[in-house]
XYZ file of C-alpha atoms in Angstrom:
776
model
C 29.613 -21.500 -9.802
C 26.021 -20.833 -11.103
C 26.206 -17.317 -9.750
C 29.002 -16.269 -12.054
C 27.624 -18.032 -14.980
C 24.334 -16.240 -14.778
C 25.673 -12.696 -14.276
C 28.437 -13.103 -16.637
C 29.547 -9.718 -18.271
C 31.148 -9.234 -21.663
C 33.363 -6.349 -22.885
C 31.939 -4.403 -25.676
C 28.277 -5.677 -25.078
C 25.184 -3.700 -24.650
C 25.482 -3.575 -20.822
C 28.170 -3.467 -18.240
C 28.726 -3.366 -14.535
C 29.651 -0.012 -12.806
C 30.153 1.507 -9.399
C 31.609 -1.766 -8.017
C 28.763 -3.870 -9.379
C 26.120 -1.741 -7.809
C 24.869 -0.340 -11.082
C 24.111 -1.775 -14.409
C 24.506 0.681 -17.347
C 24.629 0.903 -21.016
C 28.179 1.723 -22.169
C 28.367 5.479 -22.684
C 24.760 5.616 -22.128
C 21.779 5.559 -19.530
C 21.697 3.596 -16.324
C 19.635 0.349 -16.884
C 18.976 -0.340 -13.107
C 20.504 -0.735 -9.738
C 21.601 -4.132 -8.681
C 19.366 -4.209 -5.622
C 16.293 -3.530 -7.831
C 17.309 -6.200 -10.353
C 17.601 -8.657 -7.536
C 14.117 -7.941 -6.257
C 12.731 -8.321 -9.790
C 14.436 -11.778 -9.994
C 12.802 -12.901 -6.881
C 9.300 -11.939 -7.921
C 9.423 -13.338 -11.419
C 11.231 -16.654 -10.517
C 8.009 -18.595 -9.938
C 6.750 -17.992 -13.423
C 10.130 -18.130 -15.362
C 13.606 -16.502 -14.971
C 15.064 -15.634 -18.429
C 18.775 -15.236 -19.277
C 20.205 -12.176 -17.534
C 20.812 -10.184 -20.762
C 17.143 -10.692 -21.774
C 15.958 -9.437 -18.462
C 18.074 -6.337 -18.917
C 16.622 -5.876 -22.382
C 13.174 -5.798 -20.837
C 14.150 -3.407 -18.032
C 15.419 -1.036 -20.763
C 12.289 -1.462 -22.819
C 10.223 -0.514 -19.737
C 12.341 2.373 -18.600
C 11.168 5.966 -19.489
C 14.233 6.511 -21.749
C 13.444 3.205 -23.697
C 13.261 4.841 -27.255
C 16.697 6.659 -27.074
C 18.298 3.712 -25.222
C 17.270 1.189 -27.803
C 18.501 3.297 -30.636
C 21.872 3.741 -28.822
C 22.068 -0.169 -28.360
C 21.504 -0.788 -32.122
C 24.411 1.434 -32.755
C 26.571 -0.566 -30.269
C 25.557 -3.938 -31.783
C 26.334 -2.838 -35.303
C 30.122 -2.363 -34.247
C 30.458 -5.900 -33.100
C 28.021 -7.910 -35.329
C 27.995 -8.371 -39.037
C 25.438 -6.555 -41.085
C 22.466 -8.595 -42.139
C 20.194 -7.763 -45.116
C 17.311 -10.054 -43.912
C 14.731 -8.031 -42.075
C 13.383 -11.146 -40.485
C 16.655 -11.901 -38.678
C 16.512 -12.829 -34.976
C 17.847 -9.307 -34.167
C 15.023 -7.625 -36.099
C 12.373 -9.708 -34.432
C 13.803 -8.913 -30.962
C 13.678 -5.132 -31.672
C 10.271 -5.398 -33.040
C 9.103 -6.957 -29.757
C 11.016 -4.250 -27.795
C 8.985 -1.573 -29.758
C 5.704 -3.327 -28.719
C 6.689 -3.213 -25.080
C 7.930 0.459 -25.345
C 4.590 1.334 -26.702
C 2.669 0.074 -23.610
C 1.147 2.737 -21.528
C 3.601 3.962 -18.736
C 1.164 2.845 -15.908
C 2.135 -0.588 -16.720
C 5.838 0.027 -16.286
C 6.002 1.039 -12.772
C 5.766 -0.723 -9.401
C 3.771 -3.901 -9.096
C 2.304 -3.405 -12.636
C 5.868 -3.518 -13.973
C 6.637 -6.797 -12.140
C 3.316 -8.356 -13.550
C 4.366 -7.186 -17.027
C 7.688 -9.030 -16.710
C 6.017 -12.037 -15.271
C 3.569 -12.103 -18.271
C 6.345 -11.645 -20.824
C 8.775 -14.239 -19.360
C 6.183 -16.844 -18.307
C 7.584 -20.266 -19.548
C 9.741 -18.368 -22.017
C 12.397 -19.961 -24.105
C 15.566 -21.154 -22.254
C 14.206 -19.998 -18.882
C 15.472 -21.274 -15.511
C 13.451 -23.202 -13.301
C 12.557 -22.002 -9.827
C 14.964 -24.142 -8.057
C 17.980 -22.868 -10.115
C 16.682 -19.168 -9.769
C 16.442 -19.697 -5.961
C 19.914 -21.128 -5.852
C 21.343 -18.169 -7.610
C 19.737 -15.701 -5.384
C 21.005 -17.723 -2.482
C 24.523 -17.723 -3.690
C 24.364 -14.144 -4.062
C 23.540 -13.555 -0.382
C 26.160 -16.055 0.648
C 28.905 -14.376 -1.520
C 27.577 -10.809 -1.284
C 30.927 -9.364 -0.092
C 32.872 -11.278 -2.765
C 30.331 -10.568 -5.536
C 32.192 -7.612 -7.096
C 35.379 -9.652 -7.367
C 33.663 -12.820 -8.698
C 31.977 -10.933 -11.475
C 34.487 -8.421 -12.463
C 37.410 -10.915 -12.575
C 35.471 -13.128 -14.957
C 34.576 -10.575 -17.625
C 35.077 -11.948 -21.094
C 35.312 -10.449 -24.525
C 32.176 -10.069 -26.576
C 30.622 -13.401 -27.734
C 28.042 -13.536 -30.400
C 26.576 -16.749 -28.790
C 25.587 -14.594 -25.701
C 23.731 -12.130 -28.012
C 21.954 -15.002 -29.845
C 21.096 -16.493 -26.448
C 19.379 -13.314 -25.332
C 17.699 -12.459 -28.634
C 16.347 -16.079 -29.014
C 14.112 -15.510 -26.180
C 12.384 -12.586 -28.000
C 11.911 -14.463 -31.371
C 9.353 -16.633 -29.645
C 7.719 -13.794 -27.686
C 7.381 -11.719 -30.851
C 5.293 -14.443 -32.300
C 3.476 -15.214 -29.158
C 2.432 -11.467 -28.661
C 1.595 -9.951 -32.068
C 0.511 -6.583 -30.550
C 1.059 -4.416 -27.349
C -2.589 -5.059 -26.506
C -2.058 -8.955 -26.521
C 0.551 -8.464 -23.848
C -1.868 -6.544 -21.643
C -4.577 -9.072 -22.172
C -2.276 -11.823 -20.854
C -1.627 -9.902 -17.758
C -5.115 -10.691 -16.480
C -4.185 -14.354 -16.314
C -1.698 -13.823 -13.613
C -2.696 -13.348 -9.959
C -1.977 -10.001 -8.300
C 1.263 -9.789 -6.435
C 1.658 -8.539 -2.843
C 4.833 -6.659 -3.682
C 6.219 -3.609 -1.963
C 9.041 -2.551 -4.370
C 10.593 0.773 -4.260
C 10.925 1.921 -7.959
C 14.383 2.255 -9.253
C 15.681 5.674 -8.139
C 16.895 6.296 -11.698
C 13.339 6.376 -12.926
C 11.581 8.331 -10.214
C 13.471 10.915 -8.154
C 12.427 11.617 -4.639
C 12.061 15.312 -5.376
C 9.708 14.681 -8.285
C 7.650 12.348 -6.236
C 7.352 14.759 -3.292
C 6.331 17.381 -5.676
C 3.531 15.213 -7.164
C 2.332 14.270 -3.617
C 2.088 17.992 -2.745
C 0.255 18.946 -5.798
C -2.422 16.251 -5.361
C -5.332 16.794 -3.015
C -5.464 13.150 -1.997
C -1.788 13.235 -0.651
C -1.281 16.996 0.065
C -1.732 16.606 3.830
C 0.750 13.816 3.986
C 3.295 15.313 1.705
C 3.552 18.680 3.456
C 4.803 16.883 6.668
C 7.548 14.945 5.105
C 10.410 17.525 4.952
C 9.441 18.879 8.320
C 9.924 15.272 9.708
C 13.195 14.887 8.005
C 14.512 17.881 10.117
C 12.794 16.867 13.337
C 12.501 13.109 13.517
C 15.801 11.740 14.991
C 15.939 7.984 14.158
C 19.288 6.387 13.302
C 20.066 5.319 9.765
C 22.597 2.375 9.921
C 25.338 2.003 7.503
C 24.308 -0.355 4.687
C 27.817 -1.105 3.300
C 30.587 -2.110 6.003
C 33.476 -0.338 4.263
C 31.740 2.879 4.653
C 32.213 2.814 8.394
C 35.416 3.882 10.204
C 37.854 1.121 10.903
C 41.533 0.794 12.393
C 41.731 3.105 15.303
C 41.981 2.471 19.030
C 38.703 2.222 20.920
C 39.903 1.982 24.470
C 42.748 1.181 26.980
C 42.109 -1.732 29.320
C 43.915 -3.856 31.832
C 43.083 -7.199 30.062
C 44.461 -8.356 26.603
C 47.076 -10.119 24.601
C 50.873 -9.486 25.181
C 51.277 -7.999 21.851
C 48.970 -5.272 22.706
C 50.726 -4.171 25.853
C 51.561 -0.391 26.027
C 55.255 0.177 25.154
C 55.428 2.188 28.565
C 54.833 -0.998 30.521
C 58.234 -2.450 29.367
C 59.893 0.511 31.316
C 59.237 -1.102 34.555
C 61.880 -3.235 36.215
C 61.322 -7.010 35.801
C 59.861 -7.477 39.289
C 57.327 -4.644 38.978
C 56.469 -5.667 35.520
C 55.625 -9.316 36.590
C 53.652 -7.903 39.521
C 51.533 -5.597 37.271
C 50.808 -8.450 34.987
C 49.852 -10.907 37.931
C 47.614 -8.307 39.396
C 46.017 -7.270 36.170
C 47.383 -3.734 36.559
C 49.198 -3.664 33.190
C 47.626 -1.715 30.445
C 46.736 -2.949 26.933
C 45.344 -1.443 23.711
C 41.965 -2.414 22.682
C 41.472 -1.923 18.892
C 38.142 -1.311 17.066
C 36.527 -4.459 16.053
C 36.026 -4.704 12.243
C 32.439 -4.006 11.191
C 30.257 -6.928 10.199
C 27.913 -6.951 7.318
C 24.954 -4.834 8.350
C 22.037 -5.760 5.952
C 19.150 -4.378 7.796
C 15.505 -4.710 6.845
C 13.276 -2.117 8.281
C 9.482 -2.940 8.658
C 7.085 -0.168 9.417
C 3.719 -1.169 10.873
C 1.113 1.522 10.872
C -1.951 0.890 13.110
C -5.159 1.723 11.141
C -7.613 0.732 13.808
C -10.456 2.998 14.978
C -8.580 5.141 17.430
C -5.908 6.025 14.688
C -8.333 7.514 12.204
C -8.016 11.070 11.063
C -5.040 13.176 11.815
C -2.878 10.449 13.453
C -3.209 8.111 10.424
C -2.106 11.007 8.113
C 0.917 11.714 10.291
C 1.646 7.964 10.501
C 1.817 7.789 6.614
C 3.922 10.889 6.589
C 6.332 9.188 8.941
C 6.650 6.189 6.817
C 7.486 8.225 3.638
C 9.917 10.302 5.713
C 11.811 7.277 6.831
C 11.642 5.409 3.539
C 12.620 8.390 1.347
C 15.140 10.033 3.751
C 18.276 11.138 1.871
C 20.499 9.090 4.362
C 18.471 5.986 4.384
C 20.168 2.876 2.745
C 18.098 0.239 4.222
C 15.382 -1.843 2.613
C 11.983 -0.621 3.936
C 8.773 -2.293 3.870
C 5.394 -1.301 5.383
C 2.105 -3.037 6.500
C -1.258 -1.625 7.635
C -2.393 -3.622 10.711
C -5.987 -3.655 12.098
C -8.394 -6.021 13.724
C -10.796 -7.317 11.104
C -8.415 -6.031 8.278
C -5.667 -8.353 9.542
C -2.466 -6.965 7.844
C -2.039 -5.581 4.398
C 1.082 -4.648 2.543
C 1.494 -0.887 1.985
C 2.841 0.149 -1.399
C 4.533 3.584 -1.594
C 6.609 3.447 -4.749
C 4.338 5.920 -6.762
C 1.682 8.434 -6.136
C -1.132 6.059 -7.394
C 0.216 3.407 -4.879
C 0.294 5.871 -2.036
C -3.307 7.027 -2.669
C -4.459 3.404 -2.730
C -2.566 2.634 0.493
C -4.046 5.544 2.253
C -7.455 3.980 1.967
C -6.711 1.160 4.486
C -8.898 1.649 7.517
C -10.181 -0.804 10.247
C -13.198 -0.423 12.491
C -11.649 -2.422 15.466
C -10.622 -0.689 18.612
C -7.106 -2.080 18.410
C -4.890 -3.846 15.831
C -3.995 -6.791 18.131
C -5.562 -9.416 15.817
C -3.752 -8.087 12.702
C -0.614 -7.678 14.518
C -0.577 -11.207 15.903
C -1.138 -12.588 12.512
C 1.704 -10.519 10.990
C 4.210 -11.627 13.585
C 3.429 -15.258 13.472
C 3.099 -15.808 9.653
C 5.796 -13.378 8.410
C 9.279 -14.623 8.492
C 11.296 -12.557 10.944
C 15.179 -12.642 11.034
C 17.861 -11.063 13.216
C 18.257 -8.348 10.714
C 14.587 -7.210 10.973
C 13.773 -4.050 12.680
C 10.096 -3.193 13.304
C 8.820 0.257 13.904
C 5.305 0.605 15.216
C 3.396 3.805 14.466
C -0.029 4.394 16.215
C -1.610 6.465 18.965
C -0.292 5.666 22.468
C -3.834 4.742 23.753
C -4.186 1.945 21.157
C -0.994 0.113 22.401
C -2.082 -0.031 26.000
C -4.721 -2.721 25.690
C -3.985 -6.215 27.127
C -4.694 -7.834 23.795
C -2.182 -5.636 22.145
C 0.500 -6.430 24.906
C -0.188 -10.227 24.524
C 0.102 -10.087 20.688
C 3.643 -8.581 20.901
C 4.882 -10.627 23.994
C 7.108 -13.221 22.325
C 8.246 -10.785 19.481
C 9.093 -7.750 21.461
C 12.744 -7.986 20.571
C 12.021 -7.157 16.952
C 10.304 -3.772 18.035
C 13.104 -1.111 17.969
C 11.064 2.038 18.054
C 7.643 2.975 18.957
C 6.227 6.270 17.503
C 2.827 7.689 18.834
C 1.430 10.700 16.935
C -1.829 12.248 18.279
C -4.596 14.383 16.687
C -2.903 17.793 17.720
C 0.223 16.989 15.690
C 2.321 15.854 18.642
C 4.713 12.971 18.092
C 6.376 10.944 20.849
C 9.257 8.644 20.067
C 10.413 5.701 22.186
C 13.404 3.187 21.792
C 13.071 -0.377 22.861
C 15.908 -0.719 25.401
C 15.934 -4.226 27.087
C 12.189 -4.497 26.879
C 11.764 -1.023 28.336
C 10.526 1.976 26.522
C 12.983 4.674 26.623
C 11.759 8.131 25.528
C 13.854 9.743 22.858
C 12.096 12.849 21.785
C 8.808 14.773 21.379
C 7.945 16.665 18.272
C 5.168 19.144 17.780
C 4.119 19.521 14.238
C 2.709 22.995 13.296
C -0.293 21.523 11.448
C -2.245 24.654 11.008
C 0.747 26.183 9.249
C 1.657 23.272 7.179
C -1.904 22.566 6.208
C -2.863 26.043 5.124
C -5.347 26.058 2.265
C -3.616 24.385 -0.624
C -3.693 26.048 -4.153
C -3.277 24.706 -7.663
C -3.799 21.088 -6.682
C -4.179 18.277 -9.259
C -7.685 17.029 -9.144
C -7.865 13.191 -8.786
C -9.449 10.995 -11.349
C -11.805 9.650 -8.781
C -13.186 12.282 -6.393
C -14.252 9.582 -3.921
C -11.862 7.852 -1.793
C -12.905 4.183 -2.191
C -13.339 1.982 0.946
C -15.134 -0.842 -0.948
C -14.242 -2.019 -4.436
C -17.898 -2.676 -5.406
C -21.018 -0.696 -4.942
C -23.562 -1.606 -2.337
C -27.336 -2.000 -2.452
C -29.291 1.072 -1.381
C -30.264 0.894 2.472
C -33.956 0.602 3.207
C -33.549 3.447 5.974
C -31.197 6.379 6.203
C -30.848 9.720 8.029
C -30.100 12.234 5.325
C -29.725 12.788 1.632
C -27.326 15.240 0.475
C -25.869 16.723 -2.704
C -23.053 18.952 -3.974
C -22.686 21.605 -6.752
C -21.304 19.123 -9.035
C -24.585 17.153 -8.918
C -23.186 14.398 -6.776
C -25.554 12.656 -4.504
C -24.688 11.413 -0.900
C -26.527 9.505 1.750
C -25.902 9.279 5.565
C -27.251 5.889 6.706
C -28.304 4.492 10.096
C -24.930 2.722 10.449
C -22.979 6.206 10.524
C -21.587 5.733 7.064
C -21.457 8.103 4.158
C -22.481 6.660 0.884
C -22.147 8.145 -2.555
C -24.436 7.334 -5.402
C -22.470 5.609 -8.177
C -24.587 6.412 -11.142
C -25.738 9.490 -13.113
C -28.814 11.263 -14.035
C -30.693 10.164 -10.974
C -31.215 6.700 -12.294
C -31.205 5.173 -8.773
C -32.590 1.832 -9.858
C -29.617 1.239 -12.180
C -26.543 1.796 -9.865
C -25.681 0.986 -6.336
C -24.008 3.247 -3.657
C -20.295 3.628 -2.858
C -19.007 3.476 0.654
C -17.259 6.686 1.070
C -16.704 6.930 4.815
C -17.186 4.595 7.831
C -17.804 5.228 11.369
C -18.881 8.913 11.364
C -18.335 10.348 14.906
C -21.921 10.706 15.933
C -25.134 8.553 15.477
C -27.554 11.480 15.519
C -26.920 15.033 14.351
C -27.061 17.610 11.578
C -25.114 16.877 8.328
C -24.171 18.984 5.380
C -21.508 18.435 2.641
C -19.589 20.679 0.261
C -17.419 20.558 -2.701
C -14.280 22.589 -2.055
C -12.488 24.637 -4.779
C -9.560 22.246 -4.497
C -11.878 19.347 -5.588
C -12.253 17.626 -2.245
C -15.537 16.889 -0.375
C -15.728 17.996 3.224
C -18.575 16.596 5.421
C -19.899 18.665 8.373
C -21.473 16.706 11.230
C -22.830 18.273 14.377
C -23.663 15.987 17.496
C -27.004 17.337 18.935
C -26.231 15.805 22.280
C -22.856 17.402 23.228
C -22.633 20.134 20.388
C -19.329 18.760 19.064
C -18.813 19.959 15.459
C -16.760 17.908 13.018
C -15.380 18.540 9.623
C -14.056 15.553 7.641
C -12.178 15.635 4.447
C -13.539 12.542 2.647
C -10.434 12.106 0.575
C -7.719 12.297 3.209
C -9.789 11.238 6.224
C -8.477 14.116 8.132
C -10.953 15.328 10.809
C -11.161 18.697 12.593
C -13.337 19.121 15.598
C -14.550 22.007 17.900
C -17.108 22.671 20.432
C -20.103 24.787 19.211
C -21.849 25.857 22.400
C -23.757 28.652 20.783
C -25.659 26.272 18.599
C -29.269 26.232 19.441
C -32.490 24.774 18.055
C -34.047 27.164 15.546
C -36.310 27.157 12.515
C -33.123 27.108 10.524
C -31.116 24.366 12.269
C -29.111 23.209 9.215
C -25.856 24.578 7.898
C -25.425 26.186 4.548
C -22.349 25.540 2.423
C -21.300 28.661 0.356
C -17.878 29.473 -1.186
C -15.831 26.779 0.661
C -17.364 27.716 3.984
C -20.324 26.425 5.975
C -22.542 29.032 7.607
C -25.009 28.920 10.447
C -27.355 31.649 11.546
C -29.354 32.027 14.633
C -30.436 34.692 17.033
C -29.126 37.389 14.780
C -25.607 35.976 14.806
C -23.733 34.311 11.863
C -21.036 31.717 12.354
C -18.639 30.309 9.706
C -17.066 26.941 9.824
C -13.857 26.690 7.613
C -11.861 23.541 7.252
C -8.697 25.309 6.219
C -8.852 28.335 8.625
C -6.576 28.627 11.597
C -9.609 28.980 13.794
C -12.299 26.659 12.592
C -15.304 28.328 14.042
C -15.642 32.097 13.992
C -18.491 34.760 14.027
C -18.834 36.669 10.658
C -21.136 38.925 8.986
C -23.970 37.201 7.445
C -23.835 36.740 3.620
C -26.315 39.032 1.937
C -28.182 36.317 0.010
C -28.062 33.848 2.969
C -31.861 33.306 3.663
C -32.457 32.972 -0.211
C -29.788 30.301 -0.555
C -30.915 28.566 2.591
C -34.553 28.210 1.250
C -33.352 27.103 -2.089
C -31.194 24.451 -0.442
C -34.070 23.077 1.571
C -36.283 22.793 -1.596
C -33.357 21.035 -3.480
C -32.856 18.423 -0.696
C -36.576 17.822 -0.225
C -37.012 17.145 -4.009
C -33.841 14.901 -3.954
C -35.177 12.743 -1.065
C -38.493 12.280 -2.889
C -36.641 11.139 -6.057
C -34.619 8.587 -3.986
C -37.544 7.208 -2.130
C -40.027 6.853 -5.061
C -37.626 6.006 -8.054
C -35.704 3.112 -6.455
C -37.368 0.150 -4.960
C -35.325 -1.013 -2.040
C -33.781 -4.431 -2.712
C -34.138 -7.469 -0.153
C -30.752 -7.784 1.575
C -29.724 -10.528 3.914
C -28.072 -8.898 6.957
C -28.979 -11.032 9.986
C -26.608 -13.880 9.205
C -26.456 -16.472 11.913
C -24.579 -19.530 10.126
C -22.200 -19.908 7.350
C -21.427 -23.178 5.821
C -20.288 -25.092 2.772
C -22.544 -27.731 1.345
C -21.595 -31.050 -0.464
C -21.701 -29.229 -3.763
C -19.051 -26.765 -2.689
C -21.227 -23.757 -2.340
C -21.421 -21.298 0.374
C -24.750 -21.528 2.368
C -26.035 -18.734 4.730
C -28.567 -19.338 7.406
C -28.927 -22.907 6.194
C -31.120 -21.832 3.157
C -29.563 -19.055 1.128
C -26.932 -20.399 -1.283
C -24.356 -18.324 -3.153
C -24.116 -20.026 -6.649
C -23.136 -19.564 -10.265
C -26.160 -20.750 -12.201
C -26.178 -22.356 -15.677
C -26.777 -18.982 -17.264
C -23.638 -17.618 -15.751
C -25.449 -15.425 -13.320
C -24.257 -15.257 -9.677
C -27.066 -15.269 -7.120
C -28.050 -15.675 -3.608
C -30.911 -18.238 -3.869
C -33.121 -20.058 -1.663
C -32.227 -23.836 -1.175
C -33.529 -26.920 0.617
C -31.882 -27.151 4.079
C -29.394 -30.106 4.259
C -26.635 -31.227 6.458
C -23.602 -29.152 5.610
C -20.080 -30.867 6.086
C -18.158 -27.593 6.506
C -19.427 -25.014 9.153
C -17.753 -21.713 10.139
C -17.639 -21.055 13.880
C -18.668 -17.614 15.380
C -16.681 -17.020 18.499
C -18.847 -14.502 20.305
C -18.222 -12.100 17.386
C -21.333 -11.915 15.438
C -19.468 -10.275 12.581
C -16.895 -12.841 11.771
C -17.310 -16.544 10.974
C -14.048 -18.550 10.885
C -13.519 -21.980 9.248
C -10.957 -24.576 10.643
C -8.369 -23.676 8.113
C -8.375 -19.903 9.149
C -10.467 -18.539 6.354
C -13.133 -15.997 7.492
C -16.384 -14.580 6.246
C -16.810 -10.984 7.614
C -20.406 -9.647 7.806
C -20.833 -5.885 7.399
C -23.957 -3.819 8.171
C -23.906 -2.424 4.671
C -25.340 -5.589 2.921
C -21.942 -6.764 1.833
C -19.734 -9.656 3.075
C -15.957 -10.212 2.614
C -14.411 -13.557 2.075
C -10.896 -13.765 3.550
C -8.994 -16.893 2.618
C -6.197 -18.393 4.736
C -4.371 -18.710 1.404
C -2.602 -15.227 1.283
C -2.296 -15.455 -2.503
C -6.093 -15.081 -2.828
C -7.354 -11.386 -2.393
C -10.311 -10.442 -0.332
C -13.564 -10.981 -2.089
C -16.585 -8.644 -1.749
C -20.094 -10.130 -2.235
C -23.408 -8.130 -1.909
C -26.076 -10.076 0.010
C -29.134 -9.102 -2.116
C -31.522 -12.012 -2.264
C -32.589 -13.617 -5.521
C -30.917 -11.053 -7.886
C -28.172 -11.041 -10.232
C -25.133 -10.007 -8.185
C -21.935 -8.169 -9.073
C -18.836 -9.383 -6.946
C -15.258 -8.193 -6.954
C -11.912 -7.878 -5.443
C -9.666 -4.843 -5.305
C -8.656 -5.296 -8.838
C -11.249 -7.447 -10.588
C -15.020 -7.402 -11.056
C -17.534 -9.555 -12.524
C -21.455 -9.716 -12.844
C -24.264 -7.149 -12.536
C -23.340 -3.674 -13.475
C -25.481 -2.365 -10.715
C -22.614 -3.139 -8.396
C -19.756 -1.827 -10.689
C -17.917 1.355 -9.796
C -17.283 3.614 -12.739
C -13.621 3.209 -12.033
C -13.879 -0.564 -12.353
C -13.973 -0.171 -16.249
C -10.458 1.419 -15.999
C -7.576 -0.008 -14.121
C -9.537 -3.060 -12.901
C -9.988 -6.144 -14.768
C -13.501 -6.978 -15.922
C -13.960 -10.783 -15.882
C -16.844 -12.873 -16.966
C -18.464 -14.570 -14.106
C -17.379 -18.029 -14.983
C -13.616 -17.105 -14.947
C -14.111 -14.998 -11.722
C -15.634 -17.942 -10.083
C -13.013 -20.285 -11.122
C -10.218 -17.845 -10.173
C -11.423 -16.638 -6.793
C -14.584 -18.206 -5.247
C -13.555 -21.816 -6.193
C -10.273 -21.568 -4.729
C -11.503 -19.945 -1.710
C -13.817 -22.961 -0.986
C -11.293 -25.499 -2.000
C -8.838 -24.145 0.582
C -11.424 -24.699 3.338
C -12.289 -28.208 2.011
C -8.443 -29.250 2.026
C -8.333 -28.723 5.705
C -10.541 -31.386 7.199
């Protein structure tokens, strides 16, 4: 059997099976990994090349936090079973030289998705690798013989064989020559496409307690993290046993009047023959009914978080807290995956294996009223099995639309639980019982107590919560220019979006603006922004029509609102931000607006220097507005897009005359072209913001001067393209950027890959167009 041959274990080798083959460990040393994690790794690296099992374990050791000590320990183990060699260029020495290179790589590349990409890069077409067909067969055999796996493997253990060690080390002799330095490995990672993986990191490497502590200490995740333990104690969802033999077995479940003769109660034989036969004929005899043996219960739990418009703010924060509470519950032994679903967004995988992944996942938001479109796509395209259990998390109002009900109509049997949080912290839990929602419980979270002003928070590397991976051109019209004490400049535009200037030193003609927050609650109002002592930005918005006052934390997207009936038009109608609090003075009364206070709006004594600070603030914003107006010529942006087509040259054409192209000088531009008959046209079905091609690929138009290209090929990421006419463009994906630095975020030079325009075009734009052309 191929399964036994691949997972073959040897006595006195550098690794061994432990805990009934659930754990792989170094003899008398550290744990290498859990079997479940190794199987997930094999699944993700199999398309590019699956190495011998021992070679894979060597790489898992080299990418573990304890790599340095573990490799020294393994050297000692191998000295006892292999003869000493004087030649420093031996195959063993070359292997350990390569392990040192991998161990020296920065830790950020050794966790989560990046760890998978690192392993894919190393083992891509490596020596003696298995084909995808053979690797798939091994994984299939494992699931078919999962119950027998411990016996199959442990019964076939062999004594140490030097050929096995040579087979594992021989892989690294080639890799050591292929990658002369650690940097050369990182450079090769850029050639692999990003993976849509949702892998929980091995619990041996990142404990739950450490992760929760990190989440609580970071301002971006503080509001989510503080709810998790409270939800553990209050949320009552069943956690099914993962391993059948952990369940009780062998008792008597019932006494019934039907059954086999061998299960008759002994007392029945005390009747005389006639009575005994009469009881049997009339089904009056009593039988024992034993417990049925438990079947394998491999359950996959899928959590769907609704990120559409009605779920923004506090409900979305609670939804992510529920996801983490379910995934990291001490009793949870089921595999858990999560997806954000929306209208225009579609559905996106949510990663939650590390603090960085959680921060990135928190940024998923959608401007549609409900998630019916993305939910329908998910249910139709993702493979569902009988072992799949879906938990939907979203406000109750969003799930009542007819489109939503139609989307889940054929898949309702998969939905086991419905969890509805609201903006006050109330959570209602329902169970799907024969297509009827049965109310299980209602929880009220004490948000004011749990979200008291945090102290000693870790400041994020980027103070801005990114909604778009590229900068956008400056709008021609806007409502308000604002600034904070750390010299950051913000703009509220006519489309109810908050923008942040992506440059420094007021060079407004050299950098674009970053989308910080979409869909502000009101179209007209008074705005002010402040930098809190914990490092977060809080935006104040007052609706002049109904006097609703909103405070929005731009990192966490948490919004708090109250009614400010006492507000009145005055010569000083603006608010002043001072020492973490917004102040407003009118008619000899001073009000404070505090994001972290139990009561958001209160009357207080007026700060002694209020009027002086207020006048200084007015002058500061007046000078800043003049600088933005006069120092930065507004670019010409194509926003009113009526047609989207692909011409015979394989180029995207907008409004039949603006062509997106890569010119001979390597510059990506949107240029005027001669109108011609275009063979591939996108259809706009009464939605002026979305143009769809026949294959399902879509072009989404935004009011910010940026379009997104969403391919029907799920392996291609969303591509962001600014619609600036006749100028060098910078375009990007979530992880890659190419072109004009005007559109490059400061963070793009860090974790993201900076590509040249030719490579970006060939990697993303060209496949996007070819996918459309292949579906005639």
